[in-house]
């Protein structure tokens, strides 16, 4: 089985590509540019360089596509440019994957697709409300898959509306930023200390689920939300990260904003194994400490 993984030079895509390879699959890792560390980080993975927004054609037939690559606001602050780049990339890579024979497409969407969340429990059916340009670009990709599976019933797809993904080298989400401050000895600010929290997804939990999805039959287009089980107050989550990282920085809590939980019920029916929230937090702290050589 050959799986193409876009964004293989990044955090989530790299972990997924390496996991699929270790599971015995042939993997094509699509990267925007080849860096000096690419040969080592993607050892035994066939690397294909492409600017997805401009176009791509896979050099070998593939069975599945995992589309992780995306512009994010931290790297592309121009909202219109971000939206156009992500939409063009999704359109190009989905089309190229089907042309190359893919029957499975896994799309790394985002919780940002929901926009403003007022529900206490977020499920795939939670209404969308005023998403930003990044969220709208993810919704556009999901809509493309709706249309694709209608036209091509031999293709099955899953859109994963992902929460904060954590692990060694993770970035651009609240817990990753908090861990970075802890390791730097800087204080951490958070809110609603006693609100239940499960918005944490270890990258290897994601990688294992993706490996399961591409190995089993898929029909139609399914949207899923993923998170941890056994929610815990955010103060405990942060305390576990500190315990794992071996730090003891001050954590200040404010109030405001809406706290919510994320349901993994539908994903679990398809083989997702949610981690325990507190265990995931402590392991994340340990991973960050080890990653930084502390």
PDB file of C-alpha atoms in Angstrom:
ATOM      1  CA  UNK A   1       0.000   0.000   0.000  1.00  0.00           C
ATOM      2  CA  UNK A   2       1.308   3.459  -0.887  1.00  0.00           C
ATOM      3  CA  UNK A   3       0.172   6.536   1.012  1.00  0.00           C
ATOM      4  CA  UNK A   4       0.999  10.129   0.088  1.00  0.00           C
ATOM      5  CA  UNK A   5       1.305  12.533   3.022  1.00  0.00           C
ATOM      6  CA  UNK A   6       1.368  16.267   2.342  1.00  0.00           C
ATOM      7  CA  UNK A   7       3.040  18.562   4.826  1.00  0.00           C
ATOM      8  CA  UNK A   8       5.544  15.789   5.565  1.00  0.00           C
ATOM      9  CA  UNK A   9       8.159  18.405   6.344  1.00  0.00           C
ATOM     10  CA  UNK A  10       6.006  19.765   9.151  1.00  0.00           C
ATOM     11  CA  UNK A  11       5.082  18.600  12.630  1.00  0.00           C
ATOM     12  CA  UNK A  12       1.926  16.516  12.186  1.00  0.00           C
ATOM     13  CA  UNK A  13       2.660  15.427   8.627  1.00  0.00           C
ATOM     14  CA  UNK A  14       6.162  14.321   9.526  1.00  0.00           C
ATOM     15  CA  UNK A  15       4.990  12.216  12.454  1.00  0.00           C
ATOM     16  CA  UNK A  16       2.238  10.649  10.351  1.00  0.00           C
ATOM     17  CA  UNK A  17       4.594   9.865   7.462  1.00  0.00           C
ATOM     18  CA  UNK A  18       7.144   8.225   9.763  1.00  0.00           C
ATOM     19  CA  UNK A  19       4.453   6.232  11.581  1.00  0.00           C
ATOM     20  CA  UNK A  20       2.928   4.916   8.366  1.00  0.00           C
ATOM     21  CA  UNK A  21       6.377   3.899   7.135  1.00  0.00           C
ATOM     22  CA  UNK A  22       7.103   2.105  10.407  1.00  0.00           C
ATOM     23  CA  UNK A  23       3.772   0.288   9.993  1.00  0.00           C
ATOM     24  CA  UNK A  24       5.034  -1.218   6.749  1.00  0.00           C
ATOM     25  CA  UNK A  25       3.439   1.110   4.216  1.00  0.00           C
ATOM     26  CA  UNK A  26       5.179   2.731   1.274  1.00  0.00           C
ATOM     27  CA  UNK A  27       5.061   6.473   1.875  1.00  0.00           C
ATOM     28  CA  UNK A  28       5.469   9.464  -0.405  1.00  0.00           C
ATOM     29  CA  UNK A  29       6.151  12.537   1.702  1.00  0.00           C
ATOM     30  CA  UNK A  30       5.215  15.743  -0.080  1.00  0.00           C
ATOM     31  CA  UNK A  31       7.195  18.791   1.045  1.00  0.00           C
ATOM     32  CA  UNK A  32       7.210  22.381  -0.137  1.00  0.00           C
ATOM     33  CA  UNK A  33      10.986  22.581   0.092  1.00  0.00           C
ATOM     34  CA  UNK A  34      13.803  20.180   0.876  1.00  0.00           C
ATOM     35  CA  UNK A  35      15.710  21.372   3.940  1.00  0.00           C
ATOM     36  CA  UNK A  36      19.096  20.138   5.159  1.00  0.00           C
ATOM     37  CA  UNK A  37      17.355  17.980   7.785  1.00  0.00           C
ATOM     38  CA  UNK A  38      14.817  16.455   5.369  1.00  0.00           C
ATOM     39  CA  UNK A  39      16.811  13.303   4.472  1.00  0.00           C
ATOM     40  CA  UNK A  40      17.229  12.432   8.154  1.00  0.00           C
ATOM     41  CA  UNK A  41      13.732  13.378   9.305  1.00  0.00           C
ATOM     42  CA  UNK A  42      12.093  11.467   6.446  1.00  0.00           C
ATOM     43  CA  UNK A  43      14.496   8.545   6.194  1.00  0.00           C
ATOM     44  CA  UNK A  44      13.110   5.697   4.043  1.00  0.00           C
ATOM     45  CA  UNK A  45      10.243   7.944   2.896  1.00  0.00           C
ATOM     46  CA  UNK A  46      10.090   8.855  -0.795  1.00  0.00           C
ATOM     47  CA  UNK A  47      10.200  12.651  -0.836  1.00  0.00           C
ATOM     48  CA  UNK A  48       8.381  14.632  -3.523  1.00  0.00           C
ATOM     49  CA  UNK A  49       8.771  18.400  -3.647  1.00  0.00           C
ATOM     50  CA  UNK A  50       5.761  20.452  -4.737  1.00  0.00           C
ATOM     51  CA  UNK A  51       4.038  23.784  -4.221  1.00  0.00           C
ATOM     52  CA  UNK A  52       0.524  22.421  -3.825  1.00  0.00           C
ATOM     53  CA  UNK A  53      -1.146  25.751  -4.502  1.00  0.00           C
ATOM     54  CA  UNK A  54       0.467  25.755  -7.951  1.00  0.00           C
ATOM     55  CA  UNK A  55      -0.231  22.108  -8.703  1.00  0.00           C
ATOM     56  CA  UNK A  56       1.012  18.565  -8.223  1.00  0.00           C
ATOM     57  CA  UNK A  57       1.068  15.269 -10.099  1.00  0.00           C
ATOM     58  CA  UNK A  58       2.073  12.162  -8.178  1.00  0.00           C
ATOM     59  CA  UNK A  59       4.958  10.320  -9.785  1.00  0.00           C
ATOM     60  CA  UNK A  60       3.660   6.871  -8.762  1.00  0.00           C
ATOM     61  CA  UNK A  61       0.191   5.395  -8.184  1.00  0.00           C
ATOM     62  CA  UNK A  62      -1.115   5.805  -4.630  1.00  0.00           C
ATOM     63  CA  UNK A  63      -3.813   4.105  -2.595  1.00  0.00           C
ATOM     64  CA  UNK A  64      -4.432   6.875  -0.079  1.00  0.00           C
ATOM     65  CA  UNK A  65      -3.802  10.563   0.540  1.00  0.00           C
ATOM     66  CA  UNK A  66      -3.322  12.221   3.921  1.00  0.00           C
ATOM     67  CA  UNK A  67      -3.525  15.983   3.390  1.00  0.00           C
ATOM     68  CA  UNK A  68      -1.829  17.779   6.293  1.00  0.00           C
ATOM     69  CA  UNK A  69      -0.221  20.730   4.526  1.00  0.00           C
ATOM     70  CA  UNK A  70      -1.763  24.150   5.125  1.00  0.00           C
ATOM     71  CA  UNK A  71      -0.944  27.783   5.518  1.00  0.00           C
ATOM     72  CA  UNK A  72      -1.705  28.988   9.044  1.00  0.00           C
ATOM     73  CA  UNK A  73      -2.239  32.555  10.292  1.00  0.00           C
ATOM     74  CA  UNK A  74       1.084  32.551  12.154  1.00  0.00           C
ATOM     75  CA  UNK A  75       2.932  32.054   8.862  1.00  0.00           C
ATOM     76  CA  UNK A  76       0.538  33.779   6.474  1.00  0.00           C
ATOM     77  CA  UNK A  77      -1.116  36.787   8.143  1.00  0.00           C
ATOM     78  CA  UNK A  78      -2.852  37.950   4.945  1.00  0.00           C
ATOM     79  CA  UNK A  79      -6.324  36.413   5.291  1.00  0.00           C
ATOM     80  CA  UNK A  80      -7.169  36.434   1.585  1.00  0.00           C
ATOM     81  CA  UNK A  81      -3.815  34.968   0.600  1.00  0.00           C
ATOM     82  CA  UNK A  82      -4.131  32.241   3.240  1.00  0.00           C
ATOM     83  CA  UNK A  83      -7.616  31.286   2.101  1.00  0.00           C
ATOM     84  CA  UNK A  84      -6.660  31.159  -1.570  1.00  0.00           C
ATOM     85  CA  UNK A  85      -3.504  29.141  -0.933  1.00  0.00           C
ATOM     86  CA  UNK A  86      -5.274  26.519   1.172  1.00  0.00           C
ATOM     87  CA  UNK A  87      -8.233  26.184  -1.175  1.00  0.00           C
ATOM     88  CA  UNK A  88      -6.034  25.903  -4.265  1.00  0.00           C
ATOM     89  CA  UNK A  89      -3.794  23.361  -2.540  1.00  0.00           C
ATOM     90  CA  UNK A  90      -6.736  21.205  -1.465  1.00  0.00           C
ATOM     91  CA  UNK A  91      -8.315  21.290  -4.913  1.00  0.00           C
ATOM     92  CA  UNK A  92      -5.054  20.399  -6.635  1.00  0.00           C
ATOM     93  CA  UNK A  93      -3.984  17.601  -4.318  1.00  0.00           C
ATOM     94  CA  UNK A  94      -7.418  15.967  -4.058  1.00  0.00           C
ATOM     95  CA  UNK A  95      -7.677  15.881  -7.847  1.00  0.00           C
ATOM     96  CA  UNK A  96      -4.126  14.591  -8.256  1.00  0.00           C
ATOM     97  CA  UNK A  97      -4.706  11.870  -5.661  1.00  0.00           C
ATOM     98  CA  UNK A  98      -7.771  10.521  -7.438  1.00  0.00           C
ATOM     99  CA  UNK A  99      -5.956  10.638 -10.773  1.00  0.00           C
ATOM    100  CA  UNK A 100      -3.165   8.598  -9.158  1.00  0.00           C
ATOM    101  CA  UNK A 101      -5.653   5.953  -8.040  1.00  0.00           C
ATOM    102  CA  UNK A 102      -6.341   6.916  -4.423  1.00  0.00           C
ATOM    103  CA  UNK A 103      -9.493   5.458  -2.907  1.00  0.00           C
ATOM    104  CA  UNK A 104      -8.929   6.924   0.588  1.00  0.00           C
ATOM    105  CA  UNK A 105      -8.508  10.626   1.391  1.00  0.00           C
ATOM    106  CA  UNK A 106      -7.864  11.817   4.950  1.00  0.00           C
ATOM    107  CA  UNK A 107      -8.088  15.591   5.329  1.00  0.00           C
ATOM    108  CA  UNK A 108      -6.609  17.336   8.348  1.00  0.00           C
ATOM    109  CA  UNK A 109      -9.282  19.952   8.930  1.00  0.00           C
ATOM    110  CA  UNK A 110      -9.500  21.986  12.128  1.00  0.00           C
ATOM    111  CA  UNK A 111     -11.694  22.997  15.029  1.00  0.00           C
ATOM    112  CA  UNK A 112     -11.368  26.458  13.469  1.00  0.00           C
ATOM    113  CA  UNK A 113     -13.924  25.297  10.907  1.00  0.00           C
ATOM    114  CA  UNK A 114     -16.597  25.694  13.583  1.00  0.00           C
ATOM    115  CA  UNK A 115     -15.835  29.394  14.060  1.00  0.00           C
ATOM    116  CA  UNK A 116     -17.315  30.805  17.270  1.00  0.00           C
ATOM    117  CA  UNK A 117     -18.262  27.909  19.536  1.00  0.00           C
ATOM    118  CA  UNK A 118     -21.101  28.372  22.019  1.00  0.00           C
ATOM    119  CA  UNK A 119     -21.948  24.693  22.597  1.00  0.00           C
ATOM    120  CA  UNK A 120     -20.795  22.957  25.770  1.00  0.00           C
ATOM    121  CA  UNK A 121     -19.975  19.751  23.871  1.00  0.00           C
ATOM    122  CA  UNK A 122     -18.633  19.980  20.328  1.00  0.00           C
ATOM    123  CA  UNK A 123     -19.552  17.185  17.923  1.00  0.00           C
ATOM    124  CA  UNK A 124     -19.227  16.948  14.135  1.00  0.00           C
ATOM    125  CA  UNK A 125     -22.821  18.207  13.967  1.00  0.00           C
ATOM    126  CA  UNK A 126     -22.172  21.408  15.961  1.00  0.00           C
ATOM    127  CA  UNK A 127     -23.298  24.408  13.857  1.00  0.00           C
ATOM    128  CA  UNK A 128     -20.689  26.560  12.154  1.00  0.00           C
ATOM    129  CA  UNK A 129     -20.688  30.226  13.165  1.00  0.00           C
ATOM    130  CA  UNK A 130     -18.553  32.892  11.508  1.00  0.00           C
ATOM    131  CA  UNK A 131     -15.204  31.098  11.039  1.00  0.00           C
ATOM    132  CA  UNK A 132     -12.101  33.095  10.166  1.00  0.00           C
ATOM    133  CA  UNK A 133     -10.267  32.741   6.859  1.00  0.00           C
ATOM    134  CA  UNK A 134      -8.358  29.690   8.059  1.00  0.00           C
ATOM    135  CA  UNK A 135     -11.545  27.983   9.219  1.00  0.00           C
ATOM    136  CA  UNK A 136     -13.312  28.894   5.977  1.00  0.00           C
ATOM    137  CA  UNK A 137     -10.461  27.413   3.959  1.00  0.00           C
ATOM    138  CA  UNK A 138     -10.876  24.146   5.856  1.00  0.00           C
ATOM    139  CA  UNK A 139     -14.629  24.182   5.256  1.00  0.00           C
ATOM    140  CA  UNK A 140     -13.976  24.696   1.560  1.00  0.00           C
ATOM    141  CA  UNK A 141     -11.763  21.614   1.522  1.00  0.00           C
ATOM    142  CA  UNK A 142     -14.474  19.602   3.257  1.00  0.00           C
ATOM    143  CA  UNK A 143     -17.028  20.752   0.682  1.00  0.00           C
ATOM    144  CA  UNK A 144     -14.725  19.607  -2.125  1.00  0.00           C
ATOM    145  CA  UNK A 145     -14.711  16.138  -0.581  1.00  0.00           C
ATOM    146  CA  UNK A 146     -18.514  16.149  -0.332  1.00  0.00           C
ATOM    147  CA  UNK A 147     -18.639  16.817  -4.061  1.00  0.00           C
ATOM    148  CA  UNK A 148     -15.873  14.348  -4.891  1.00  0.00           C
ATOM    149  CA  UNK A 149     -17.440  11.333  -3.190  1.00  0.00           C
ATOM    150  CA  UNK A 150     -20.741  12.109  -4.914  1.00  0.00           C
ATOM    151  CA  UNK A 151     -19.039  12.054  -8.298  1.00  0.00           C
ATOM    152  CA  UNK A 152     -16.687   9.200  -7.388  1.00  0.00           C
ATOM    153  CA  UNK A 153     -18.428   6.663  -5.123  1.00  0.00           C
ATOM    154  CA  UNK A 154     -15.287   4.503  -5.237  1.00  0.00           C
ATOM    155  CA  UNK A 155     -13.496   7.151  -3.150  1.00  0.00           C
ATOM    156  CA  UNK A 156     -14.039   7.416   0.612  1.00  0.00           C
ATOM    157  CA  UNK A 157     -12.884  10.352   2.706  1.00  0.00           C
ATOM    158  CA  UNK A 158     -12.664  11.579   6.290  1.00  0.00           C
ATOM    159  CA  UNK A 159     -12.217  15.160   7.476  1.00  0.00           C
ATOM    160  CA  UNK A 160     -10.641  15.374  10.923  1.00  0.00           C
ATOM    161  CA  UNK A 161     -11.556  18.604  12.709  1.00  0.00           C
ATOM    162  CA  UNK A 162      -8.454  18.584  14.848  1.00  0.00           C
ATOM    163  CA  UNK A 163      -7.962  20.223  18.256  1.00  0.00           C
ATOM    164  CA  UNK A 164      -4.573  21.257  19.643  1.00  0.00           C
ATOM    165  CA  UNK A 165      -2.063  18.626  18.504  1.00  0.00           C
ATOM    166  CA  UNK A 166       0.819  18.172  20.926  1.00  0.00           C
ATOM    167  CA  UNK A 167       4.105  16.332  20.954  1.00  0.00           C
ATOM    168  CA  UNK A 168       7.832  16.966  20.640  1.00  0.00           C
ATOM    169  CA  UNK A 169       8.207  20.057  18.473  1.00  0.00           C
ATOM    170  CA  UNK A 170       4.512  21.016  18.413  1.00  0.00           C
ATOM    171  CA  UNK A 171       3.649  24.677  17.990  1.00  0.00           C
ATOM    172  CA  UNK A 172       0.935  27.230  17.301  1.00  0.00           C
ATOM    173  CA  UNK A 173      -1.595  26.115  19.890  1.00  0.00           C
ATOM    174  CA  UNK A 174      -2.271  27.031  23.515  1.00  0.00           C
ATOM    175  CA  UNK A 175      -0.746  23.987  25.219  1.00  0.00           C
ATOM    176  CA  UNK A 176       2.366  24.021  23.041  1.00  0.00           C
ATOM    177  CA  UNK A 177       2.895  27.712  23.761  1.00  0.00           C
ATOM    178  CA  UNK A 178       2.337  27.100  27.477  1.00  0.00           C
ATOM    179  CA  UNK A 179       4.892  24.284  27.513  1.00  0.00           C
ATOM    180  CA  UNK A 180       7.383  26.496  25.723  1.00  0.00           C
ATOM    181  CA  UNK A 181       6.973  29.181  28.371  1.00  0.00           C
ATOM    182  CA  UNK A 182       7.361  26.635  31.152  1.00  0.00           C
ATOM    183  CA  UNK A 183      10.647  25.371  29.728  1.00  0.00           C
ATOM    184  CA  UNK A 184      11.859  28.946  29.293  1.00  0.00           C
ATOM    185  CA  UNK A 185      11.034  29.701  32.935  1.00  0.00           C
ATOM    186  CA  UNK A 186       8.340  32.199  32.010  1.00  0.00           C
ATOM    187  CA  UNK A 187       4.928  32.485  33.703  1.00  0.00           C
ATOM    188  CA  UNK A 188       1.847  31.084  31.988  1.00  0.00           C
ATOM    189  CA  UNK A 189      -1.531  32.777  31.681  1.00  0.00           C
ATOM    190  CA  UNK A 190      -4.724  30.756  31.254  1.00  0.00           C
ATOM    191  CA  UNK A 191      -8.431  31.155  31.943  1.00  0.00           C
ATOM    192  CA  UNK A 192     -11.312  29.320  33.571  1.00  0.00           C
ATOM    193  CA  UNK A 193      -9.094  27.134  35.788  1.00  0.00           C
ATOM    194  CA  UNK A 194     -11.839  24.752  36.901  1.00  0.00           C
ATOM    195  CA  UNK A 195     -13.550  24.263  33.535  1.00  0.00           C
ATOM    196  CA  UNK A 196     -13.300  20.667  32.244  1.00  0.00           C
ATOM    197  CA  UNK A 197     -10.799  20.380  29.390  1.00  0.00           C
ATOM    198  CA  UNK A 198     -10.031  17.645  26.863  1.00  0.00           C
ATOM    199  CA  UNK A 199      -8.822  19.685  23.882  1.00  0.00           C
ATOM    200  CA  UNK A 200      -5.528  17.806  23.649  1.00  0.00           C
ATOM    201  CA  UNK A 201      -4.467  15.331  20.973  1.00  0.00           C
ATOM    202  CA  UNK A 202      -1.048  13.653  21.124  1.00  0.00           C
ATOM    203  CA  UNK A 203       0.375  13.511  17.632  1.00  0.00           C
ATOM    204  CA  UNK A 204       0.979   9.769  17.860  1.00  0.00           C
ATOM    205  CA  UNK A 205      -2.678   9.160  18.741  1.00  0.00           C
ATOM    206  CA  UNK A 206      -3.511  11.019  15.538  1.00  0.00           C
ATOM    207  CA  UNK A 207      -0.911   9.100  13.524  1.00  0.00           C
ATOM    208  CA  UNK A 208      -2.196   5.737  14.719  1.00  0.00           C
ATOM    209  CA  UNK A 209      -5.777   6.679  13.872  1.00  0.00           C
ATOM    210  CA  UNK A 210      -4.770   7.833  10.403  1.00  0.00           C
ATOM    211  CA  UNK A 211      -2.963   4.537   9.902  1.00  0.00           C
ATOM    212  CA  UNK A 212      -6.136   2.706  10.899  1.00  0.00           C
ATOM    213  CA  UNK A 213      -8.315   4.763   8.557  1.00  0.00           C
ATOM    214  CA  UNK A 214      -6.184   4.252   5.465  1.00  0.00           C
ATOM    215  CA  UNK A 215      -6.096   0.501   6.151  1.00  0.00           C
ATOM    216  CA  UNK A 216      -9.853   0.007   6.331  1.00  0.00           C
ATOM    217  CA  UNK A 217     -12.712   0.558   3.867  1.00  0.00           C
ATOM    218  CA  UNK A 218     -14.192   4.057   3.738  1.00  0.00           C
ATOM    219  CA  UNK A 219     -17.465   5.158   2.191  1.00  0.00           C
ATOM    220  CA  UNK A 220     -18.724   8.651   1.508  1.00  0.00           C
ATOM    221  CA  UNK A 221     -17.345  11.642   3.373  1.00  0.00           C
ATOM    222  CA  UNK A 222     -17.328  11.655   7.167  1.00  0.00           C
ATOM    223  CA  UNK A 223     -16.512  14.590   9.446  1.00  0.00           C
ATOM    224  CA  UNK A 224     -15.024  13.723  12.827  1.00  0.00           C
ATOM    225  CA  UNK A 225     -13.934  15.522  15.978  1.00  0.00           C
ATOM    226  CA  UNK A 226     -11.106  14.123  18.118  1.00  0.00           C
ATOM    227  CA  UNK A 227      -9.913  14.825  21.640  1.00  0.00           C
ATOM    228  CA  UNK A 228      -8.886  13.094  24.856  1.00  0.00           C
ATOM    229  CA  UNK A 229     -11.142  11.201  27.238  1.00  0.00           C
ATOM    230  CA  UNK A 230     -11.467  11.691  31.015  1.00  0.00           C
ATOM    231  CA  UNK A 231     -11.610  15.523  30.900  1.00  0.00           C
ATOM    232  CA  UNK A 232      -9.884  17.393  33.714  1.00  0.00           C
ATOM    233  CA  UNK A 233      -9.777  21.040  34.835  1.00  0.00           C
ATOM    234  CA  UNK A 234      -7.281  23.071  32.852  1.00  0.00           C
ATOM    235  CA  UNK A 235      -5.356  23.833  36.058  1.00  0.00           C
ATOM    236  CA  UNK A 236      -4.699  20.084  36.410  1.00  0.00           C
ATOM    237  CA  UNK A 237      -3.776  19.745  32.739  1.00  0.00           C
ATOM    238  CA  UNK A 238      -1.166  22.485  33.094  1.00  0.00           C
ATOM    239  CA  UNK A 239       0.079  21.017  36.369  1.00  0.00           C
ATOM    240  CA  UNK A 240       0.623  17.659  34.662  1.00  0.00           C
ATOM    241  CA  UNK A 241       2.549  19.303  31.829  1.00  0.00           C
ATOM    242  CA  UNK A 242       4.739  21.011  34.413  1.00  0.00           C
ATOM    243  CA  UNK A 243       5.256  17.739  36.272  1.00  0.00           C
ATOM    244  CA  UNK A 244       6.316  16.002  33.075  1.00  0.00           C
ATOM    245  CA  UNK A 245       8.573  18.862  32.045  1.00  0.00           C
ATOM    246  CA  UNK A 246      10.090  19.199  35.506  1.00  0.00           C
ATOM    247  CA  UNK A 247       9.260  22.898  35.748  1.00  0.00           C
ATOM    248  CA  UNK A 248       7.539  25.025  38.365  1.00  0.00           C
ATOM    249  CA  UNK A 249       6.629  28.367  36.816  1.00  0.00           C
ATOM    250  CA  UNK A 250       3.749  30.524  38.068  1.00  0.00           C
ATOM    251  CA  UNK A 251       0.401  29.977  36.335  1.00  0.00           C
ATOM    252  CA  UNK A 252      -2.121  32.828  36.537  1.00  0.00           C
ATOM    253  CA  UNK A 253      -5.777  32.253  35.760  1.00  0.00           C
ATOM    254  CA  UNK A 254      -8.394  34.685  34.554  1.00  0.00           C
ATOM    255  CA  UNK A 255     -11.996  34.245  33.546  1.00  0.00           C
ATOM    256  CA  UNK A 256     -13.960  34.892  30.390  1.00  0.00           C
ATOM    257  CA  UNK A 257     -14.596  33.212  27.117  1.00  0.00           C
ATOM    258  CA  UNK A 258     -16.507  29.997  26.605  1.00  0.00           C
ATOM    259  CA  UNK A 259     -15.049  26.651  27.640  1.00  0.00           C
ATOM    260  CA  UNK A 260     -16.237  23.466  25.968  1.00  0.00           C
ATOM    261  CA  UNK A 261     -15.508  19.775  25.625  1.00  0.00           C
ATOM    262  CA  UNK A 262     -14.907  17.907  22.368  1.00  0.00           C
ATOM    263  CA  UNK A 263     -16.644  14.613  21.596  1.00  0.00           C
ATOM    264  CA  UNK A 264     -14.714  11.676  20.141  1.00  0.00           C
ATOM    265  CA  UNK A 265     -17.763   9.388  20.059  1.00  0.00           C
ATOM    266  CA  UNK A 266     -18.102   9.188  16.279  1.00  0.00           C
ATOM    267  CA  UNK A 267     -14.347   8.824  15.792  1.00  0.00           C
ATOM    268  CA  UNK A 268     -14.194   6.000  18.325  1.00  0.00           C
ATOM    269  CA  UNK A 269     -16.723   4.060  16.247  1.00  0.00           C
ATOM    270  CA  UNK A 270     -14.211   4.190  13.389  1.00  0.00           C
ATOM    271  CA  UNK A 271     -11.279   2.971  15.465  1.00  0.00           C
ATOM    272  CA  UNK A 272      -9.969   6.067  17.251  1.00  0.00           C
ATOM    273  CA  UNK A 273      -8.521   5.340  20.685  1.00  0.00           C
ATOM    274  CA  UNK A 274      -8.721   8.530  22.748  1.00  0.00           C
ATOM    275  CA  UNK A 275      -5.935   9.082  25.275  1.00  0.00           C
ATOM    276  CA  UNK A 276      -6.529  10.004  28.901  1.00  0.00           C
ATOM    277  CA  UNK A 277      -6.290  13.798  29.185  1.00  0.00           C
ATOM    278  CA  UNK A 278      -4.047  13.929  32.266  1.00  0.00           C
ATOM    279  CA  UNK A 279      -1.773  11.145  31.055  1.00  0.00           C
ATOM    280  CA  UNK A 280      -1.464  12.871  27.692  1.00  0.00           C
ATOM    281  CA  UNK A 281      -0.575  16.142  29.407  1.00  0.00           C
ATOM    282  CA  UNK A 282       2.177  14.595  31.547  1.00  0.00           C
ATOM    283  CA  UNK A 283       3.622  12.714  28.588  1.00  0.00           C
ATOM    284  CA  UNK A 284       3.601  15.924  26.567  1.00  0.00           C
ATOM    285  CA  UNK A 285       5.616  17.648  29.272  1.00  0.00           C
ATOM    286  CA  UNK A 286       8.152  14.823  29.271  1.00  0.00           C
ATOM    287  CA  UNK A 287       8.362  14.903  25.476  1.00  0.00           C
ATOM    288  CA  UNK A 288       8.995  18.652  25.509  1.00  0.00           C
ATOM    289  CA  UNK A 289      11.733  18.293  28.121  1.00  0.00           C
ATOM    290  CA  UNK A 290      13.436  15.527  26.138  1.00  0.00           C
ATOM    291  CA  UNK A 291      13.015  17.355  22.818  1.00  0.00           C
ATOM    292  CA  UNK A 292      14.777  20.379  24.261  1.00  0.00           C
ATOM    293  CA  UNK A 293      17.569  18.263  25.750  1.00  0.00           C
ATOM    294  CA  UNK A 294      16.757  19.192  29.341  1.00  0.00           C
TER     295      UNK A 294
END
